[in-house]
Short mmCIF file of C-alpha atoms in Angstrom, two decimals:
data_model
loop_
_atom_site.label_atom_id
_atom_site.label_comp_id
_atom_site.label_asym_id
_atom_site.label_seq_id
_atom_site.Cartn_x
_atom_site.Cartn_y
_atom_site.Cartn_z
CA UNK A 158 5.86 24.32 -1.24
CA UNK A 159 9.65 24.28 -3.17
CA UNK A 160 8.70 27.28 -5.93
CA UNK A 161 11.86 26.73 -7.35
CA UNK A 162 11.42 22.59 -7.42
CA UNK A 163 8.02 24.28 -9.45
CA UNK A 164 10.29 26.80 -12.24
CA UNK A 165 12.89 23.80 -12.64
CA UNK A 166 10.23 21.16 -13.90
CA UNK A 167 8.56 22.78 -15.81
CA UNK A 168 11.26 23.88 -17.59
CA UNK A 169 12.71 20.51 -17.90
CA UNK A 170 9.74 19.82 -19.85
CA UNK A 171 9.62 22.80 -21.79
CA UNK A 172 13.22 21.48 -23.18
CA UNK A 173 12.04 18.23 -24.02
CA UNK A 174 9.52 19.39 -25.24
CA UNK A 175 11.26 21.26 -27.75
CA UNK A 176 13.91 19.72 -30.93
CA UNK A 177 16.90 19.50 -29.54
CA UNK A 178 20.12 21.70 -29.43
CA UNK A 179 23.21 21.46 -30.53
CA UNK A 180 26.11 20.75 -28.21
CA UNK A 181 28.33 22.80 -27.29
CA UNK A 182 31.82 23.27 -24.76
CA UNK A 183 30.19 26.59 -23.59
CA UNK A 184 27.07 24.16 -22.47
CA UNK A 185 30.14 21.30 -19.81
CA UNK A 186 31.81 24.99 -18.70
CA UNK A 187 29.32 26.05 -17.42
CA UNK A 188 27.88 22.14 -15.70
CA UNK A 189 31.35 22.09 -14.31
CA UNK A 190 30.68 25.29 -12.65
CA UNK A 191 26.99 25.32 -11.67
CA UNK A 192 28.30 21.91 -9.94
CA UNK A 193 31.86 22.94 -8.24
CA UNK A 194 28.66 26.17 -7.09
CA UNK A 195 26.35 24.02 -5.95
CA UNK A 196 27.25 20.65 -4.73
CA UNK A 197 29.30 20.57 -0.82
CA UNK A 198 31.83 17.74 -2.15
CA UNK A 199 32.83 18.61 -5.39
CA UNK A 200 34.06 21.55 -4.15
CA UNK A 201 35.58 19.58 -1.30
CA UNK A 202 37.27 17.69 -4.03
CA UNK A 203 38.64 20.21 -6.11
CA UNK A 204 40.21 22.03 -3.10
CA UNK A 205 42.20 18.73 -2.07
CA UNK A 206 43.05 18.54 -5.48
CA UNK A 207 44.01 22.32 -5.07
CA UNK A 208 41.99 23.04 -8.63
CA UNK A 209 40.57 27.26 -8.12
CA UNK A 210 37.00 26.36 -10.25
CA UNK A 211 37.75 30.24 -11.59
CA UNK A 212 40.42 29.02 -12.93
CA UNK A 213 38.32 26.87 -15.93
CA UNK A 214 37.48 28.76 -18.25
CA UNK A 215 38.47 26.80 -21.46
CA UNK A 216 38.22 22.83 -22.47
CA UNK A 217 42.14 22.10 -22.70
CA UNK A 218 41.37 23.62 -18.95
CA UNK A 219 38.56 21.56 -18.37
CA UNK A 220 40.84 18.46 -19.35
CA UNK A 221 42.41 18.82 -16.52
CA UNK A 222 40.73 17.88 -13.66
CA UNK A 223 41.13 14.93 -11.89
CA UNK A 224 39.12 12.29 -12.78
CA UNK A 225 36.52 11.57 -9.92
CA UNK A 226 35.26 7.89 -9.41
CA UNK A 227 32.74 5.49 -6.79
CA UNK A 228 36.09 5.02 -4.23
CA UNK A 229 37.46 9.18 -4.98
CA UNK A 230 34.23 10.54 -4.97
CA UNK A 231 30.75 9.10 -4.15
CA UNK A 232 31.81 6.82 -1.14
CA UNK A 233 33.87 9.95 0.42
CA UNK A 234 30.82 12.24 1.16
CA UNK A 235 28.13 11.86 3.32
CA UNK A 236 25.90 11.84 0.14
CA UNK A 237 23.67 14.52 0.34
CA UNK A 238 26.57 16.71 0.14
CA UNK A 239 26.90 14.86 -3.60
CA UNK A 240 23.79 16.46 -4.48
CA UNK A 241 23.01 20.12 -5.09
CA UNK A 242 22.90 22.23 -2.46
CA UNK A 243 24.27 19.84 0.20
CA UNK A 244 20.65 17.89 0.08
CA UNK A 245 18.07 15.92 -0.99
CA UNK A 246 15.28 18.01 -1.65
CA UNK A 247 15.61 18.50 -5.43
CA UNK A 248 15.99 14.89 -6.07
CA UNK A 249 11.59 12.86 -5.58
CA UNK A 250 13.85 9.86 -6.35
CA UNK A 251 16.16 6.90 -5.43
CA UNK A 252 18.23 4.00 -7.03
CA UNK A 253 20.33 1.39 -5.79
CA UNK A 254 23.39 -0.37 -7.50
CA UNK A 255 24.88 -3.61 -5.85
CA UNK A 256 28.36 -2.84 -5.44
CA UNK A 257 31.26 -5.60 -5.27
CA UNK A 258 30.46 -7.51 -0.95
CA UNK A 259 26.93 -6.08 -1.83
CA UNK A 260 27.50 -3.04 -0.15
CA UNK A 261 23.93 -0.34 -2.54
CA UNK A 262 25.01 2.15 -4.42
CA UNK A 263 22.64 4.96 -3.97
CA UNK A 264 21.91 7.33 -6.49
CA UNK A 265 19.31 9.87 -5.96
CA UNK A 266 17.54 11.55 -8.85
CA UNK A 267 14.60 13.71 -10.30
CA UNK A 268 12.09 14.50 -12.60
CA UNK A 269 14.14 16.42 -15.22
CA UNK A 270 17.05 13.80 -14.65
CA UNK A 271 14.45 11.49 -16.26
CA UNK A 272 13.38 14.10 -18.83
CA UNK A 273 17.61 13.79 -19.62
CA UNK A 274 17.01 10.07 -20.50
CA UNK A 275 13.87 10.22 -22.02
CA UNK A 276 15.65 11.85 -25.42
CA UNK A 277 17.67 8.69 -25.70
CA UNK A 278 14.27 6.40 -25.17
CA UNK A 279 12.86 8.55 -27.33
CA UNK A 280 15.70 7.92 -30.09
CA UNK A 281 14.93 4.02 -30.56
CA UNK A 282 11.24 4.78 -29.70
CA UNK A 283 10.18 7.07 -32.03
CA UNK A 284 13.15 7.43 -34.43
CA UNK A 285 13.89 3.88 -35.55
CA UNK A 286 10.39 2.16 -34.35
CA UNK A 287 8.17 5.28 -34.74
CA UNK A 288 6.18 4.95 -31.70
CA UNK A 289 4.67 8.73 -32.37
CA UNK A 290 2.88 7.52 -35.65
CA UNK A 291 1.97 3.86 -34.36
CA UNK A 292 0.02 3.03 -31.39
CA UNK A 293 3.01 0.64 -29.29
CA UNK A 294 2.40 -1.39 -26.48
CA UNK A 295 5.65 -0.74 -24.33
CA UNK A 296 5.88 -3.78 -21.89
CA UNK A 297 8.97 -3.19 -19.35
CA UNK A 298 10.91 -6.72 -18.79
CA UNK A 299 13.47 -4.73 -16.43
CA UNK A 300 13.36 -5.59 -12.67
CA UNK A 301 11.33 -3.98 -10.46
CA UNK A 302 12.03 -2.11 -7.11
CA UNK A 303 14.86 -0.20 -6.28
CA UNK A 304 17.46 -0.68 -9.18
CA UNK A 305 17.58 1.71 -11.28
CA UNK A 306 16.42 -0.22 -14.98
CA UNK A 307 12.74 -1.31 -13.97
CA UNK A 308 11.57 1.84 -12.57
CA UNK A 309 13.26 4.35 -14.34
CA UNK A 310 12.57 3.19 -18.36
CA UNK A 311 8.95 3.21 -16.99
CA UNK A 312 8.94 6.69 -16.30
CA UNK A 313 11.01 7.58 -20.09
CA UNK A 314 8.59 5.82 -21.15
CA UNK A 315 5.42 7.25 -19.52
CA UNK A 316 7.20 11.05 -20.76
CA UNK A 317 7.49 10.02 -24.19
CA UNK A 318 3.65 8.78 -24.25
CA UNK A 319 3.26 12.49 -22.12
CA UNK A 320 4.95 14.43 -24.77
CA UNK A 321 2.57 12.18 -27.59
CA UNK A 322 3.36 8.93 -28.95
CA UNK A 323 0.68 6.81 -28.44
CA UNK A 324 2.25 4.59 -26.42
CA UNK A 325 1.15 2.82 -22.85
CA UNK A 326 3.61 0.80 -20.73
CA UNK A 327 2.55 -2.18 -18.08
CA UNK A 328 4.82 -3.03 -15.98
CA UNK A 329 5.53 -6.62 -15.12
CA UNK A 330 8.88 -5.96 -14.37
CA UNK A 331 10.91 -9.83 -14.32
CA UNK A 332 8.03 -11.94 -13.61
CA UNK A 333 7.80 -13.80 -17.33
CA UNK A 334 4.86 -15.46 -16.18
CA UNK A 335 3.17 -12.38 -15.57
CA UNK A 336 4.46 -10.79 -19.24
CA UNK A 337 3.07 -13.72 -20.85
CA UNK A 338 -0.01 -13.89 -19.44
CA UNK A 339 -0.21 -9.43 -20.16
CA UNK A 340 0.71 -9.85 -23.85
CA UNK A 341 -2.01 -11.93 -25.61
CA UNK A 342 -4.82 -9.58 -23.63
CA UNK A 343 -2.71 -6.45 -24.70
CA UNK A 344 -1.32 -7.19 -27.50
CA UNK A 345 -3.61 -7.35 -30.05
CA UNK A 346 -5.20 -3.15 -29.08
CA UNK A 347 -1.47 -2.05 -30.62
CA UNK A 348 0.06 -1.63 -33.58
CA UNK A 349 3.85 -2.80 -31.81
CA UNK A 350 4.78 -4.34 -29.13
CA UNK A 351 7.84 -3.04 -27.41
CA UNK A 352 9.45 -5.96 -24.60
CA UNK A 353 12.42 -3.09 -23.05
CA UNK A 354 14.38 -5.53 -20.83
CA UNK A 355 18.44 -7.74 -20.01
CA UNK A 356 19.20 -9.79 -22.90
CA UNK A 357 19.11 -12.99 -21.70
CA UNK A 358 15.54 -12.63 -19.51
CA UNK A 359 14.15 -11.23 -23.21
CA UNK A 360 15.35 -14.01 -25.20
CA UNK A 361 14.39 -16.18 -22.12
CA UNK A 362 11.05 -14.72 -22.42
CA UNK A 363 10.55 -15.39 -26.06
CA UNK A 364 11.43 -19.03 -26.13
CA UNK A 365 9.34 -19.91 -23.01
CA UNK A 366 6.56 -17.80 -25.27
CA UNK A 367 7.35 -19.94 -28.83
CA UNK A 368 7.03 -23.85 -25.98
CA UNK A 369 3.70 -22.43 -25.10
CA UNK A 370 2.57 -21.45 -29.02
CA UNK A 371 2.34 -17.35 -28.44
CA UNK A 372 2.11 -15.99 -31.83
CA UNK A 373 4.88 -14.08 -31.90
CA UNK A 374 4.66 -12.08 -35.51
CA UNK A 375 1.12 -11.38 -34.81
CA UNK A 376 2.77 -9.07 -32.54
CA UNK A 377 5.18 -7.12 -34.71
CA UNK A 378 8.05 -7.32 -31.84
CA UNK A 379 10.43 -4.77 -30.96
CA UNK A 380 13.56 -5.19 -28.57
CA UNK A 381 15.32 -2.64 -26.74
CA UNK A 382 18.07 -4.28 -23.94
CA UNK A 383 20.41 -2.74 -21.73
CA UNK A 384 23.10 -4.90 -19.94
CA UNK A 385 25.47 -6.76 -22.05
CA UNK A 386 27.06 -7.06 -25.38
CA UNK A 387 25.86 -9.76 -26.99
CA UNK A 388 26.30 -11.31 -30.73
CA UNK A 389 24.83 -9.76 -34.36
CA UNK A 390 24.16 -13.74 -34.51
CA UNK A 391 22.60 -13.71 -31.60
CA UNK A 392 20.27 -10.39 -32.54
CA UNK A 393 19.68 -13.16 -36.13
CA UNK A 394 18.21 -15.38 -33.94
CA UNK A 395 15.94 -13.84 -30.94
CA UNK A 396 15.15 -11.70 -33.45
CA UNK A 397 13.92 -14.46 -35.46
CA UNK A 398 12.19 -16.24 -32.94
CA UNK A 399 10.11 -13.26 -31.99
CA UNK A 400 9.15 -12.50 -35.66
CA UNK A 401 11.55 -9.34 -35.70
CA UNK A 402 11.21 -8.26 -39.28
CA UNK A 403 14.30 -5.59 -39.71
CA UNK A 404 16.56 -6.76 -37.00
CA UNK A 405 18.75 -3.18 -37.79
CA UNK A 406 15.92 -0.64 -36.68
CA UNK A 407 14.12 -3.16 -34.75
CA UNK A 408 16.19 -4.61 -32.00
CA UNK A 409 18.80 -1.68 -30.52
CA UNK A 410 21.26 -2.23 -27.52
CA UNK A 411 21.55 0.60 -25.06
CA UNK A 412 24.69 1.66 -23.72
CA UNK A 413 23.30 2.76 -19.61
CA UNK A 414 24.83 3.01 -15.97
CA UNK A 415 22.33 3.21 -12.23
CA UNK A 416 25.26 6.66 -11.90
CA UNK A 417 23.53 8.70 -14.68
CA UNK A 418 20.80 6.76 -16.51
CA UNK A 419 21.41 5.85 -20.45
CA UNK A 420 24.47 7.18 -21.91
CA UNK A 421 23.46 6.45 -25.58
CA UNK A 422 22.04 3.89 -27.68
CA UNK A 423 22.10 2.09 -31.00
CA UNK A 424 20.77 3.27 -33.72
CA UNK A 425 19.87 2.03 -37.74
CA UNK A 426 23.03 3.07 -38.06
CA UNK A 427 25.24 2.57 -35.96
CA UNK A 428 23.94 -1.48 -36.14
CA UNK A 429 24.43 -1.67 -39.53
CA UNK A 430 28.57 -0.29 -38.53
CA UNK A 431 28.90 -3.49 -36.21
CA UNK A 432 27.34 -5.93 -38.73
CA UNK A 433 29.69 -4.60 -41.10
CA UNK A 434 32.64 -5.54 -38.83
CA UNK A 435 30.68 -8.73 -37.77
CA UNK A 436 31.71 -9.80 -40.99
CA UNK A 437 35.57 -8.24 -41.23
CA UNK A 438 37.24 -9.58 -37.75
CA UNK A 439 40.48 -7.93 -38.89
CA UNK A 440 39.49 -4.12 -39.62
CA UNK A 441 37.30 -4.54 -36.09
CA UNK A 442 40.04 -5.60 -34.51
CA UNK A 443 42.46 -2.23 -36.61
CA UNK A 444 39.10 -0.20 -35.31
CA UNK A 445 38.46 -0.65 -31.76
CA UNK A 446 41.90 -2.50 -30.76
CA UNK A 447 40.89 -5.53 -29.44
CA UNK A 448 39.16 -9.16 -30.79
CA UNK A 449 35.91 -8.78 -29.64
CA UNK A 450 33.36 -6.61 -30.95
CA UNK A 451 31.88 -4.16 -28.76
CA UNK A 452 28.82 -2.67 -28.18
CA UNK A 453 28.40 0.27 -31.15
CA UNK A 454 25.64 3.18 -30.18
CA UNK A 455 25.67 6.68 -30.25
CA UNK A 456 25.33 9.81 -27.97
CA UNK A 457 25.01 12.91 -27.83
CA UNK A 458 28.16 15.43 -25.67
CA UNK A 459 25.00 17.86 -24.56
CA UNK A 460 23.65 15.50 -21.98
CA UNK A 461 26.71 12.78 -21.54
CA UNK A 462 30.05 13.63 -22.35
CA UNK A 463 32.13 11.42 -22.78
CA UNK A 464 36.03 11.07 -22.63
CA UNK A 465 38.53 7.79 -22.94
CA UNK A 466 41.51 7.70 -19.91
CA UNK A 467 43.81 4.94 -20.83
CA UNK A 468 41.28 3.18 -22.83
CA UNK A 469 38.40 3.02 -20.43
CA UNK A 470 35.64 5.46 -20.41
CA UNK A 471 34.81 8.81 -18.26
CA UNK A 472 32.19 11.19 -18.81
CA UNK A 473 29.91 14.48 -17.76
CA UNK A 474 26.50 14.99 -17.13
CA UNK A 475 24.26 16.18 -14.65
CA UNK A 476 21.70 14.49 -12.89
CA UNK A 477 20.82 14.21 -9.01
CA UNK A 478 24.15 13.39 -8.33
CA UNK A 479 26.48 15.91 -11.00
CA UNK A 480 29.13 13.66 -12.65
CA UNK A 481 32.90 15.47 -13.52
CA UNK A 482 35.12 13.85 -15.21
CA UNK A 483 33.37 10.94 -13.83
CA UNK A 484 35.18 6.88 -13.66
CA UNK A 485 33.77 4.97 -15.21
CA UNK A 486 36.07 2.46 -15.79
CA UNK A 487 33.98 0.35 -18.70
CA UNK A 488 36.44 -0.73 -21.84
CA UNK A 489 35.66 1.23 -24.62
CA UNK A 490 36.71 3.98 -26.92
CA UNK A 491 35.15 7.11 -29.46
CA UNK A 492 34.80 7.49 -32.24
CA UNK A 493 33.62 10.56 -34.45
CA UNK A 494 30.63 10.82 -36.43
CA UNK A 495 32.01 11.94 -39.57
CA UNK A 496 35.52 9.95 -39.01
CA UNK A 497 34.17 6.13 -38.99
CA UNK A 498 31.25 6.58 -42.23
CA UNK A 499 34.43 7.67 -44.33
CA UNK A 500 36.01 4.60 -42.77
CA UNK A 501 32.85 2.81 -43.33
CA UNK A 502 32.83 4.86 -47.31
CA UNK A 503 36.95 4.05 -48.20
CA UNK A 504 36.22 -0.03 -47.54
CA UNK A 505 33.05 0.21 -49.78
CA UNK A 506 30.17 0.54 -47.79
CA UNK A 507 26.95 2.80 -47.45
CA UNK A 508 25.85 2.53 -44.22
CA UNK A 509 21.17 3.82 -44.20
CA UNK A 510 21.01 7.23 -42.47
CA UNK A 511 20.94 7.85 -38.55
CA UNK A 512 21.73 10.70 -36.53
CA UNK A 513 24.89 12.95 -37.34
CA UNK A 514 26.48 12.02 -33.42
CA UNK A 515 29.38 11.02 -32.09
CA UNK A 516 30.26 7.11 -31.55
CA UNK A 517 31.19 5.36 -28.20
CA UNK A 518 32.28 2.26 -28.25
CA UNK A 519 31.24 -0.43 -24.42
CA UNK A 520 33.52 -3.57 -24.58
CA UNK A 521 32.25 -4.19 -20.61
CA UNK A 522 33.26 -3.22 -17.19
CA UNK A 523 37.18 -3.68 -16.72
CA UNK A 524 37.49 -3.81 -12.98
CA UNK A 525 36.65 -7.47 -12.90
CA UNK A 526 33.37 -8.16 -12.97
CA UNK A 527 30.87 -10.46 -15.43
CA UNK A 528 28.02 -9.31 -16.23
CA UNK A 529 25.49 -11.41 -16.69
CA UNK A 530 20.85 -11.11 -16.72
CA UNK A 531 22.06 -7.57 -16.65
CA UNK A 532 23.86 -8.30 -12.75
CA UNK A 533 27.45 -7.31 -11.99
CA UNK A 534 29.06 -10.56 -10.73
CA UNK A 535 32.21 -10.13 -8.59
CA UNK A 536 35.35 -11.93 -7.76
CA UNK A 537 35.08 -11.19 -4.26
CA UNK A 538 30.91 -12.91 -4.06
CA UNK A 539 32.54 -16.54 -5.57
CA UNK A 540 35.58 -16.29 -3.68
CA UNK A 541 33.10 -16.62 -0.35
CA UNK A 542 31.59 -19.56 -2.13
CA UNK A 543 34.80 -21.67 -2.46
CA UNK A 544 35.29 -20.79 1.18
CA UNK A 545 33.18 -22.66 2.62
CA UNK A 546 33.90 -25.20 4.47
CA UNK A 547 34.73 -29.43 2.80
CA UNK A 548 35.57 -26.84 0.12
CA UNK A 549 38.33 -24.86 0.42
CA UNK A 550 40.51 -27.99 1.35
CA UNK A 551 40.36 -28.78 -2.51
CA UNK A 552 40.89 -25.63 -4.05
CA UNK A 553 43.48 -23.36 -4.57
CA UNK A 554 41.56 -20.50 -4.62
CA UNK A 555 41.77 -19.26 -7.82
CA UNK A 556 39.09 -18.91 -10.63
CA UNK A 557 38.43 -17.64 -13.51
CA UNK A 558 34.24 -16.36 -14.05
CA UNK A 559 32.66 -16.25 -17.63
CA UNK A 560 29.17 -15.35 -19.00
CA UNK A 561 29.40 -17.45 -22.42
CA UNK A 562 26.89 -18.38 -24.98
CA UNK A 563 25.58 -22.56 -25.33
CA UNK A 564 24.23 -23.71 -28.67
CA UNK A 565 21.16 -22.38 -28.13
CA UNK A 566 22.93 -18.89 -27.64
CA UNK A 567 21.23 -18.73 -24.12
CA UNK A 568 23.47 -17.02 -21.77
CA UNK A 569 25.39 -19.41 -19.43
CA UNK A 570 27.51 -18.77 -15.98
CA UNK A 571 30.87 -20.26 -16.54
CA UNK A 572 33.65 -20.69 -13.20
CA UNK A 573 36.63 -22.57 -13.90
CA UNK A 574 38.01 -23.57 -10.36
CA UNK A 575 41.93 -24.42 -9.84
CA UNK A 576 41.69 -27.62 -7.53
CA UNK A 577 44.43 -27.92 -4.96
CA UNK A 578 47.63 -30.21 -6.18
CA UNK A 579 45.99 -33.87 -5.20
CA UNK A 580 42.78 -33.37 -3.37
CA UNK A 581 39.11 -34.30 -6.20
CA UNK A 582 37.04 -31.54 -6.09
CA UNK A 583 33.12 -31.51 -6.31
CA UNK A 584 31.95 -29.18 -8.70
CA UNK A 585 28.40 -29.85 -7.42
CA UNK A 586 28.82 -28.69 -4.09
CA UNK A 587 31.01 -25.67 -6.07
CA UNK A 588 28.01 -24.69 -7.92
CA UNK A 589 25.49 -25.13 -4.84
CA UNK A 590 27.75 -23.14 -2.71
CA UNK A 591 28.74 -20.34 -5.59
CA UNK A 592 25.12 -19.88 -5.92
CA UNK A 593 24.69 -19.40 -2.13
CA UNK A 594 26.73 -16.48 -1.76
CA UNK A 595 25.58 -15.36 -5.15
CA UNK A 596 22.11 -14.26 -4.14
CA UNK A 597 23.28 -13.64 -0.54
CA UNK A 598 25.75 -11.23 -0.67
CA UNK A 599 25.06 -9.44 -4.48
CA UNK A 600 21.36 -8.08 -4.53
CA UNK A 601 21.50 -7.61 -8.18
CA UNK A 602 21.69 -11.28 -9.47
CA UNK A 603 19.51 -12.06 -6.74
CA UNK A 604 16.85 -10.00 -8.48
CA UNK A 605 18.11 -10.20 -12.36
CA UNK A 606 18.93 -13.59 -12.76
CA UNK A 607 15.68 -15.91 -12.96
CA UNK A 608 16.15 -18.80 -10.32
CA UNK A 609 16.30 -21.47 -12.51
CA UNK A 610 19.62 -19.60 -14.33
CA UNK A 611 21.33 -18.54 -10.94
CA UNK A 612 23.31 -22.27 -11.01
CA UNK A 613 26.46 -21.36 -12.22
CA UNK A 614 28.09 -24.26 -14.68
CA UNK A 615 31.64 -25.20 -12.56
CA UNK A 616 34.95 -26.99 -14.59
CA UNK A 617 37.69 -27.66 -12.72
CA UNK A 618 40.70 -27.49 -13.72
CA UNK A 619 44.32 -28.72 -12.30
CA UNK A 620 46.88 -27.13 -10.21
CA UNK A 621 49.28 -24.19 -12.97
CA UNK A 622 46.51 -25.25 -15.53
CA UNK A 623 48.28 -23.38 -19.03
CA UNK A 624 45.10 -21.74 -20.03
CA UNK A 625 43.51 -20.61 -16.86
CA UNK A 626 45.81 -21.24 -14.65
CA UNK A 627 49.38 -20.25 -15.66
CA UNK A 628 52.67 -20.15 -13.20
CA UNK A 629 53.81 -17.66 -12.77
CA UNK A 630 51.11 -15.53 -14.60
CA UNK A 631 49.39 -11.99 -12.85
CA UNK A 632 45.98 -13.69 -12.21
CA UNK A 633 42.94 -13.00 -13.73
CA UNK A 634 39.69 -13.50 -12.31
CA UNK A 635 37.68 -12.44 -15.10
CA UNK A 636 37.44 -13.18 -19.38
CA UNK A 637 35.76 -11.22 -21.38
CA UNK A 638 33.05 -12.47 -23.42
#
C-alpha cells in the first residue's frame, strides 16, 4: 500500500475542489526543479546538454533549457525512467497515441493528471454550459480503448460530477448506432445533452439522427469537439442541424493531445473573437500571420505553460510523464489577453466577458500530418499503399494529402497523386490500396474513422502538375485545410 500516493491524491482533490489560484512563474520553476530531481530520464537529458539544474533560477534561465520531443526525449529513454522515481508506481492508467509507422507512443498518467484536465472541461461544461445548475447528460463519442480521447474524457467529466455538478455520463464511444439508441431513451430525463467527440464524427451522428427523425432541438444539445480545426460556417451548419440555440456559447472546441490531455479550451470569449476575425480575413492574416483561420482557445499558464519556437508551439506541464519545454510542433502562437481585447476594441468590436487568461492559436500539426476524424494521417502510411504491385509502376511516388469539406461540410480525405510519365493509373485501385494500408498501419485511423469514410478520394494529376507537383520545388506531402 502506497500511503504517499494516497496523500497526493487527497491533496489533488483538495486543490481541484478549491477555487483556482493565480498563475505564477515560481510554479513553473518549481515544476522544473521537481522534474529534474525525481525523473531519471530528465536528469540524464539535462546532463547530456550540460545543464546544471541548480543554475536555473529565473524565467530567463528557464528559456535557455533544451527543447524535448518524442525523438530526443520520449523514445530515447526507457519508459519507466520518464516517470517520477523511475517507476510506474505513481501512475494508474496508460494512454496510447499512434505514430507515423503505427508504432504506439505510450503515455502513463495518474488520477491527479486527470484532475488538471478536468479543470479545462469545467471551463466549458460549467462556465459556458451551466452544467453546475442544469441536469446534464454527457455522451462521450470519442473512441474508447487505449486511445486517449474516450476514457480520459469520461474520467474528467465524472470528476466534475464528483465535485457536485448534476452530470451523468454515458460512454457509447464512436459507435453511432449505440449513440442513437441510448439518446432517445435517456435524453428526456435531462435538461440538456452534451455530445463530446471529433467534429466530423459528431456531424455524422447529427445528420444520421436527423435522417432517422430524431428531434435534436428537444434535447437542448451542446457540443464539445476536439482534434481538428473547423470553420465558423461549419459551426453554424452543425449547430443549426443539432438545434443549438447559441453556437458561440454552446459549441466549444478543445485543444488536446495524448501527450498532456487538454491544453486549452474555446470559451464564448474566444469563439466570439474568432467569428469576428472570420469576417475580416485581412485582419486575421495580420494577427495570425496566415490566411487560414486557426482554432483560438484560452489556457491556464499555471497548468499548461506555452511558449513559441519558430512559429510552432511548445509547452511545459506536469503529468505521468512530466514534460518541460516539450516541442509538440503544432503551428501556432500566443496572444496576451489584454493585447487581443485591445486590438478588438481598436476595430470597434466588444466581445462577451470571459476569463482573463491568455490565448493560444493553433493551425495544426506541422510535421507533415493531416488530421481526419481526430486521427493523424501520415505520408508514410500512404506511401506503402502506392508501393503495391500494379500501382507502383504507374505513379511517381509523389502525392498530397488534404482533409477537405464537401458541399455539405462533411470532411473527406483527398489524396492527389502524381502519375508517372506515359503511364495510366487507376484511381479506384489506389484508393483501395491506401485504405488497406492506413487501416493496417495506423491504429488511430482504423478506430477513429468510420468504415464508410475510410476510402479516400483519389485525384490523379500528370507529372509536373504546376499546382500540386511543380518541378524544381521541394515537395510537401500535406496541404493545410
